[in-house]
Amino acid sequence: MHPINPDILSLTLPELEAAMPQHPKFRAGQVFDWLHRRGAQSFADMNNLPKTLRDELSQAFYIPKVETVKKLKSKTDGTVKYLFRLGDGVLVESVLMEYSHGHSVCVSTQAGCKMGCTFCASGADFARDLTPGEILRQVYAAGQDCPRVGGVVIMGCGEPLDNFANTMRFIELATHPKGLNIGARHITLSTCGLIPQMQALAAHRLQITLAVSLHAPNDQTRQQLMPIAKTYPLKDLIKTCREYVNKTNRRITFEYALAKGINDSHTQAKELASLLKGLNCHVNLIPINQARGQFQPTPKKETTAFQETLTALGIQTTIRRSLGGDIEAACGQLRAGQQEMDNLNC
């Protein structure tokens, strides 16, 4: 069972101060520092606090637990894939990625996912939403394996905007100057296109990067790949994206996973360019995940041709560098495999 008491790692500094009215405000600052800078695993670790205060905190709150079940490191690019078990036993995944500009952590916001995209391995066996503290703990755990975490990608298991309030609180805490202190422009949030939540996100005018999973230039193809497309057609989604850009003055990234013979033709590239014409955006072409075995990735030559067509028609496009291919770095693969093992051991 999930603890009944609140997750203290999910509280803002003012909320911590309000939760400790009988103590000086600087005590809340000390607690916040222990949680977000020193990585306290328990209240007993906070040895510069009075024992009475530590006892009070332990009775009123809990610190989310993150146990590393499996850690795999790529021999080719240094990417590290983590399988974490949370306090109530649910499994989540995270990835530490190294770039020329520093390290970023890809985090999960849910255990499993409700969206059911046919090419994604993370949608099996949805368990629950994660708390902001549980999302943060993934960053803190992965951060032990690098000098500094400079960026966060909210693109692991789950749909971040389906866990809207907790994802927003995570961003607030991750950007706090007394916490991770990550600049908003170093945070990327991925969504399959939940229009009401995208509109709510736009209202906050955050300077994060929004990545929209598109994967098709028309409703017919997109509905085959993504069930959510039956609820939110492309016409409405692209309109929402244009409104988002106008409100935030931030360029949108469109994720487009190329599947051989499904969404990778020259005609579809031209259709995609027409769909996105005039929108401040960038298209990120991705080799499709073969975890479920339903699709084959588009060959390199055809991928390059798809990119060249978009570029020629005025759409900024890159091909994502594939990381961690030798360690099952696609979201959901480790979790699914571990759950099968757990079931066999029952």
Short mmCIF file of C-alpha atoms in Angstrom, two decimals:
data_model
loop_
_atom_site.label_atom_id
_atom_site.label_comp_id
_atom_site.label_asym_id
_atom_site.label_seq_id
_atom_site.Cartn_x
_atom_site.Cartn_y
_atom_site.Cartn_z
CA MET A 1 0.00 0.00 0.00
CA HIS A 2 1.07 3.56 -0.64
CA PRO A 3 1.82 5.51 2.60
CA ILE A 4 -1.10 7.50 4.00
CA ASN A 5 1.09 10.40 5.14
CA PRO A 6 2.10 13.07 2.59
CA ASP A 7 5.28 12.76 0.53
CA ILE A 8 7.49 15.46 2.05
CA LEU A 9 9.71 15.62 -1.05
CA SER A 10 6.69 16.94 -2.96
CA LEU A 11 6.29 20.02 -0.74
CA THR A 12 7.48 23.47 -1.73
CA LEU A 13 9.56 25.49 0.72
CA PRO A 14 6.58 27.70 1.75
CA GLU A 15 4.52 24.55 2.31
CA LEU A 16 7.25 23.12 4.51
CA GLU A 17 7.32 26.34 6.53
CA ALA A 18 3.54 26.18 6.93
CA ALA A 19 3.78 22.55 8.06
CA MET A 20 6.23 23.52 10.83
CA PRO A 21 4.57 26.57 12.43
CA GLN A 22 6.02 25.93 15.88
CA HIS A 23 9.60 26.00 14.53
CA PRO A 24 11.74 28.85 13.15
CA LYS A 25 11.52 29.25 9.37
CA PHE A 26 15.18 28.38 8.90
CA ARG A 27 14.38 24.82 10.04
CA ALA A 28 12.17 24.33 6.99
CA GLY A 29 15.08 25.55 4.87
CA GLN A 30 17.33 22.96 6.49
CA VAL A 31 14.83 20.20 5.77
CA PHE A 32 14.49 21.36 2.15
CA ASP A 33 18.28 21.34 1.81
CA TRP A 34 18.53 17.81 3.20
CA LEU A 35 15.89 16.59 0.80
CA HIS A 36 16.98 18.32 -2.38
CA ARG A 37 20.71 18.98 -2.03
CA ARG A 38 22.00 16.33 0.35
CA GLY A 39 19.76 13.47 -0.74
CA ALA A 40 18.53 12.40 2.70
CA GLN A 41 17.10 8.89 2.63
CA SER A 42 15.48 9.21 6.05
CA PHE A 43 14.69 11.83 8.65
CA ALA A 44 17.36 10.29 10.89
CA ASP A 45 19.95 11.44 8.32
CA MET A 46 19.11 15.09 9.06
CA ASN A 47 21.58 15.29 11.90
CA ASN A 48 21.60 19.09 12.29
CA LEU A 49 17.90 19.05 13.27
CA PRO A 50 16.67 18.52 16.85
CA LYS A 51 15.62 14.94 17.47
CA THR A 52 12.15 16.11 18.49
CA LEU A 53 11.70 17.73 15.07
CA ARG A 54 12.96 14.64 13.26
CA ASP A 55 10.47 12.55 15.20
CA GLU A 56 7.65 14.95 14.34
CA LEU A 57 8.52 14.82 10.67
CA SER A 58 8.74 11.04 10.59
CA GLN A 59 5.26 10.79 12.11
CA ALA A 60 3.71 13.34 9.75
CA PHE A 61 5.46 12.61 6.42
CA TYR A 62 7.37 10.01 4.46
CA ILE A 63 10.36 10.26 2.13
CA PRO A 64 9.67 8.26 -1.06
CA LYS A 65 11.83 5.20 -1.48
CA VAL A 66 13.61 4.36 -4.73
CA GLU A 67 15.41 1.03 -4.86
CA THR A 68 17.60 0.24 -7.85
CA VAL A 69 16.52 -3.18 -9.13
CA LYS A 70 18.64 -3.11 -12.28
CA LYS A 71 21.18 -0.74 -13.81
CA LEU A 72 22.55 -1.20 -17.31
CA LYS A 73 25.27 0.93 -18.91
CA SER A 74 25.73 1.15 -22.65
CA LYS A 75 29.17 0.19 -23.91
CA THR A 76 28.75 2.42 -26.96
CA ASP A 77 27.62 5.81 -25.62
CA GLY A 78 27.61 5.66 -21.80
CA THR A 79 23.82 5.81 -21.49
CA VAL A 80 22.63 4.31 -18.19
CA LYS A 81 19.20 2.67 -17.87
CA TYR A 82 17.65 2.22 -14.42
CA LEU A 83 14.82 0.06 -13.20
CA PHE A 84 13.57 1.40 -9.87
CA ARG A 85 11.21 -0.19 -7.36
CA LEU A 86 9.20 2.34 -5.37
CA GLY A 87 8.04 2.03 -1.78
CA ASP A 88 4.84 0.14 -2.62
CA GLY A 89 6.59 -2.21 -5.04
CA VAL A 90 5.68 -0.63 -8.38
CA LEU A 91 8.39 -0.45 -11.02
CA VAL A 92 9.47 2.60 -13.02
CA GLU A 93 12.31 3.35 -15.42
CA SER A 94 14.73 6.22 -15.92
CA VAL A 95 17.62 6.90 -18.27
CA LEU A 96 20.79 8.94 -17.75
CA MET A 97 22.02 10.35 -21.06
CA GLU A 98 25.36 11.99 -21.77
CA TYR A 99 25.66 14.74 -24.36
CA SER A 100 28.46 17.11 -25.31
CA HIS A 101 26.76 19.82 -23.23
CA GLY A 102 26.25 17.66 -20.12
CA HIS A 103 23.98 15.03 -18.61
CA SER A 104 20.19 14.77 -18.76
CA VAL A 105 17.84 12.36 -17.01
CA CYS A 106 14.72 10.97 -18.65
CA VAL A 107 12.10 10.37 -15.96
CA SER A 108 8.82 8.50 -15.70
CA THR A 109 5.68 10.18 -14.38
CA GLN A 110 3.49 7.09 -14.12
CA ALA A 111 3.98 3.39 -13.48
CA GLY A 112 2.75 2.17 -16.84
CA CYS A 113 0.58 4.28 -19.15
CA LYS A 114 -3.09 4.51 -20.12
CA MET A 115 -2.58 5.86 -23.65
CA GLY A 116 -2.04 2.53 -25.41
CA CYS A 117 0.15 3.68 -28.33
CA THR A 118 0.74 0.58 -30.42
CA PHE A 119 4.49 1.09 -30.84
CA CYS A 120 5.25 1.82 -27.17
CA ALA A 121 6.39 -0.73 -24.59
CA SER A 122 5.52 1.41 -21.57
CA GLY A 123 1.74 1.09 -21.80
CA ALA A 124 1.39 -2.31 -20.20
CA ASP A 125 -0.09 -2.78 -16.71
CA PHE A 126 -0.81 0.78 -15.61
CA ALA A 127 -0.45 0.92 -11.84
CA ARG A 128 -0.68 4.54 -10.69
CA ASP A 129 0.52 8.11 -10.98
CA LEU A 130 3.82 9.03 -9.38
CA THR A 131 4.13 11.78 -6.80
CA PRO A 132 6.37 14.78 -7.56
CA GLY A 133 8.81 13.43 -4.98
CA GLU A 134 8.98 10.04 -6.69
CA ILE A 135 9.75 11.74 -10.00
CA LEU A 136 12.46 13.81 -8.30
CA ARG A 137 13.99 10.77 -6.65
CA GLN A 138 14.63 9.29 -10.09
CA VAL A 139 16.71 12.35 -10.95
CA TYR A 140 18.56 12.26 -7.64
CA ALA A 141 19.32 8.54 -7.96
CA ALA A 142 20.60 8.85 -11.53
CA GLY A 143 22.52 11.99 -10.58
CA GLN A 144 24.81 9.91 -8.38
CA ASP A 145 26.37 8.52 -11.56
CA CYS A 146 27.38 11.86 -13.12
CA PRO A 147 29.01 15.13 -12.03
CA ARG A 148 25.81 17.14 -12.41
CA VAL A 149 22.36 16.76 -13.91
CA GLY A 150 21.90 19.72 -16.25
CA GLY A 151 18.64 18.75 -17.93
CA VAL A 152 15.49 16.70 -17.51
CA VAL A 153 13.41 14.98 -20.15
CA ILE A 154 9.90 14.09 -18.97
CA MET A 155 9.50 11.39 -21.55
CA GLY A 156 9.76 8.07 -19.70
CA CYS A 157 6.92 5.71 -18.83
CA GLY A 158 3.50 7.37 -18.66
CA GLU A 159 1.83 10.44 -20.12
CA PRO A 160 3.04 13.46 -18.11
CA LEU A 161 -0.06 15.57 -18.79
CA ASP A 162 -2.30 12.72 -17.60
CA ASN A 163 -0.59 13.30 -14.24
CA PHE A 164 -0.81 17.06 -14.70
CA ALA A 165 -0.71 18.46 -11.15
CA ASN A 166 2.16 16.22 -10.04
CA THR A 167 4.16 16.90 -13.19
CA MET A 168 3.73 20.65 -12.75
CA ARG A 169 4.84 20.42 -9.13
CA PHE A 170 7.86 18.37 -10.18
CA ILE A 171 8.89 21.12 -12.63
CA GLU A 172 8.43 23.75 -9.92
CA LEU A 173 10.68 21.81 -7.54
CA ALA A 174 13.26 20.87 -10.18
CA THR A 175 13.72 24.52 -11.14
CA HIS A 176 13.87 25.80 -7.55
CA PRO A 177 17.16 27.65 -6.91
CA LYS A 178 17.63 25.80 -3.62
CA GLY A 179 16.93 22.43 -5.25
CA LEU A 180 18.17 21.04 -8.56
CA ASN A 181 18.13 24.60 -9.92
CA ILE A 182 17.65 23.40 -13.50
CA GLY A 183 16.71 26.13 -15.94
CA ALA A 184 13.24 25.72 -17.44
CA ARG A 185 14.72 25.76 -20.94
CA HIS A 186 16.65 22.62 -20.02
CA ILE A 187 13.42 20.72 -19.34
CA THR A 188 11.53 18.92 -22.10
CA LEU A 189 8.01 17.60 -21.55
CA SER A 190 6.55 15.06 -23.96
CA THR A 191 2.84 14.53 -24.56
CA CYS A 192 0.78 12.42 -26.94
CA GLY A 193 -1.55 15.40 -27.33
CA LEU A 194 -4.03 15.83 -24.48
CA ILE A 195 -5.54 19.08 -25.66
CA PRO A 196 -7.20 20.37 -22.44
CA GLN A 197 -4.01 19.79 -20.47
CA MET A 198 -1.90 21.39 -23.21
CA GLN A 199 -4.11 24.46 -22.96
CA ALA A 200 -3.69 24.49 -19.18
CA LEU A 201 0.07 24.15 -19.59
CA ALA A 202 0.16 27.06 -22.03
CA ALA A 203 -1.59 29.25 -19.47
CA HIS A 204 1.42 28.84 -17.15
CA ARG A 205 3.71 30.23 -19.88
CA LEU A 206 6.64 28.09 -18.76
CA GLN A 207 9.85 28.30 -20.77
CA ILE A 208 10.19 24.54 -21.05
CA THR A 209 10.31 22.72 -24.38
CA LEU A 210 7.06 20.95 -25.29
CA ALA A 211 7.47 17.82 -27.41
CA VAL A 212 4.29 16.53 -29.05
CA SER A 213 4.18 12.91 -30.21
CA LEU A 214 2.78 13.22 -33.72
CA HIS A 215 3.93 10.14 -35.68
CA ALA A 216 1.54 10.66 -38.61
CA PRO A 217 0.46 13.47 -40.95
CA ASN A 218 -3.23 12.50 -41.05
CA ASP A 219 -5.92 11.20 -38.73
CA GLN A 220 -6.34 7.84 -40.43
CA THR A 221 -2.71 6.80 -39.93
CA ARG A 222 -2.39 8.43 -36.52
CA GLN A 223 -5.46 6.64 -35.18
CA GLN A 224 -3.88 3.32 -36.14
CA LEU A 225 -0.84 4.16 -34.03
CA MET A 226 -2.30 6.23 -31.19
CA PRO A 227 -5.80 5.63 -29.72
CA ILE A 228 -5.82 9.17 -28.28
CA ALA A 229 -6.05 10.47 -31.86
CA LYS A 230 -9.67 9.29 -31.97
CA THR A 231 -10.47 11.75 -29.18
CA TYR A 232 -8.32 14.64 -30.36
CA PRO A 233 -8.09 14.91 -34.19
CA LEU A 234 -5.06 16.50 -35.83
CA LYS A 235 -6.92 19.65 -36.85
CA ASP A 236 -7.64 20.45 -33.19
CA LEU A 237 -4.22 19.34 -32.01
CA ILE A 238 -2.32 21.54 -34.45
CA LYS A 239 -4.59 24.48 -33.62
CA THR A 240 -3.75 23.97 -29.94
CA CYS A 241 -0.05 23.83 -30.80
CA ARG A 242 -0.27 27.15 -32.63
CA GLU A 243 -2.01 28.70 -29.63
CA TYR A 244 0.67 27.27 -27.34
CA VAL A 245 3.45 28.86 -29.39
CA ASN A 246 1.64 32.21 -29.42
CA LYS A 247 1.17 32.18 -25.63
CA THR A 248 4.61 30.94 -24.61
CA ASN A 249 6.75 32.21 -27.50
CA ARG A 250 8.43 28.80 -27.40
CA ARG A 251 9.05 26.56 -30.39
CA ILE A 252 7.33 23.17 -30.29
CA THR A 253 9.10 19.92 -31.10
CA PHE A 254 7.15 17.21 -32.92
CA GLU A 255 8.29 13.64 -32.30
CA TYR A 256 7.84 11.46 -35.37
CA ALA A 257 8.76 7.77 -35.07
CA LEU A 258 9.31 6.38 -38.56
CA ALA A 259 7.87 2.93 -39.21
CA LYS A 260 8.65 1.13 -42.44
CA GLY A 261 5.71 1.23 -44.83
CA ILE A 262 3.42 2.95 -42.30
CA ASN A 263 4.24 6.65 -42.09
CA ASP A 264 7.47 7.13 -44.03
CA SER A 265 6.53 7.75 -47.68
CA HIS A 266 7.48 10.79 -49.73
CA THR A 267 3.78 11.67 -49.98
CA GLN A 268 3.43 11.54 -46.19
CA ALA A 269 6.48 13.78 -45.77
CA LYS A 270 4.87 16.38 -48.05
CA GLU A 271 1.58 15.99 -46.15
CA LEU A 272 3.39 16.55 -42.85
CA ALA A 273 5.09 19.68 -44.18
CA SER A 274 1.72 21.05 -45.29
CA LEU A 275 0.21 20.30 -41.87
CA LEU A 276 2.97 22.19 -40.04
CA LYS A 277 3.41 25.08 -42.47
CA GLY A 278 3.81 28.42 -40.72
CA LEU A 279 4.12 26.89 -37.25
CA ASN A 280 7.25 27.63 -35.21
CA CYS A 281 8.31 24.02 -34.77
CA HIS A 282 11.00 21.42 -35.18
CA VAL A 283 10.48 17.82 -36.27
CA ASN A 284 12.51 15.13 -34.54
CA LEU A 285 12.63 11.92 -36.60
CA ILE A 286 13.07 8.80 -34.45
CA PRO A 287 13.83 5.16 -35.29
CA ILE A 288 10.68 3.40 -34.10
CA ASN A 289 10.87 1.20 -31.03
CA GLN A 290 10.80 -2.50 -31.96
CA ALA A 291 10.04 -3.61 -28.39
CA ARG A 292 6.61 -4.96 -29.30
CA GLY A 293 7.70 -6.40 -32.64
CA GLN A 294 4.81 -4.89 -34.59
CA PHE A 295 6.86 -2.42 -36.63
CA GLN A 296 10.17 -2.22 -38.41
CA PRO A 297 12.16 1.02 -38.40
CA THR A 298 12.51 2.89 -41.64
CA PRO A 299 15.92 2.20 -43.25
CA LYS A 300 18.54 4.93 -42.97
CA LYS A 301 18.38 5.91 -46.65
CA GLU A 302 14.61 6.41 -46.57
CA THR A 303 14.87 8.25 -43.24
CA THR A 304 17.33 10.69 -44.75
CA ALA A 305 15.07 11.17 -47.78
CA PHE A 306 12.11 11.90 -45.48
CA GLN A 307 14.19 14.50 -43.65
CA GLU A 308 15.36 16.09 -46.89
CA THR A 309 11.78 16.43 -48.14
CA LEU A 310 10.70 18.21 -44.96
CA THR A 311 13.75 20.46 -44.98
CA ALA A 312 13.21 21.40 -48.61
CA LEU A 313 9.64 22.40 -47.74
CA GLY A 314 10.78 24.70 -44.92
CA ILE A 315 10.35 22.41 -41.88
CA GLN A 316 13.35 22.26 -39.54
CA THR A 317 14.10 18.59 -39.06
CA THR A 318 16.71 16.42 -37.38
CA ILE A 319 17.19 12.68 -36.96
CA ARG A 320 17.50 11.77 -33.31
CA ARG A 321 20.71 10.06 -32.34
CA SER A 322 19.82 6.64 -30.98
CA LEU A 323 21.14 6.13 -27.44
CA GLY A 324 21.39 2.98 -25.36
CA GLY A 325 20.42 0.56 -28.09
CA ASP A 326 22.44 -2.23 -26.48
CA ILE A 327 20.74 -1.89 -23.06
CA GLU A 328 17.01 -1.93 -23.86
CA ALA A 329 16.79 1.83 -23.36
CA ALA A 330 13.33 2.11 -24.92
CA CYS A 331 10.76 2.98 -22.26
CA GLY A 332 8.99 0.01 -20.72
CA GLN A 333 11.31 -2.78 -21.81
CA LEU A 334 13.04 -3.34 -18.47
CA ARG A 335 9.83 -2.91 -16.52
CA ALA A 336 7.96 -5.45 -18.62
CA GLY A 337 10.78 -7.96 -18.35
CA GLN A 338 11.06 -7.58 -14.58
CA GLN A 339 7.31 -7.96 -14.11
CA GLU A 340 7.45 -11.24 -16.03
CA MET A 341 10.23 -12.41 -13.72
CA ASP A 342 8.31 -11.32 -10.62
CA ASN A 343 5.24 -13.23 -11.83
CA LEU A 344 7.29 -16.37 -12.37
CA ASN A 345 8.72 -16.05 -8.85
CA CYS A 346 5.33 -15.68 -7.16
#
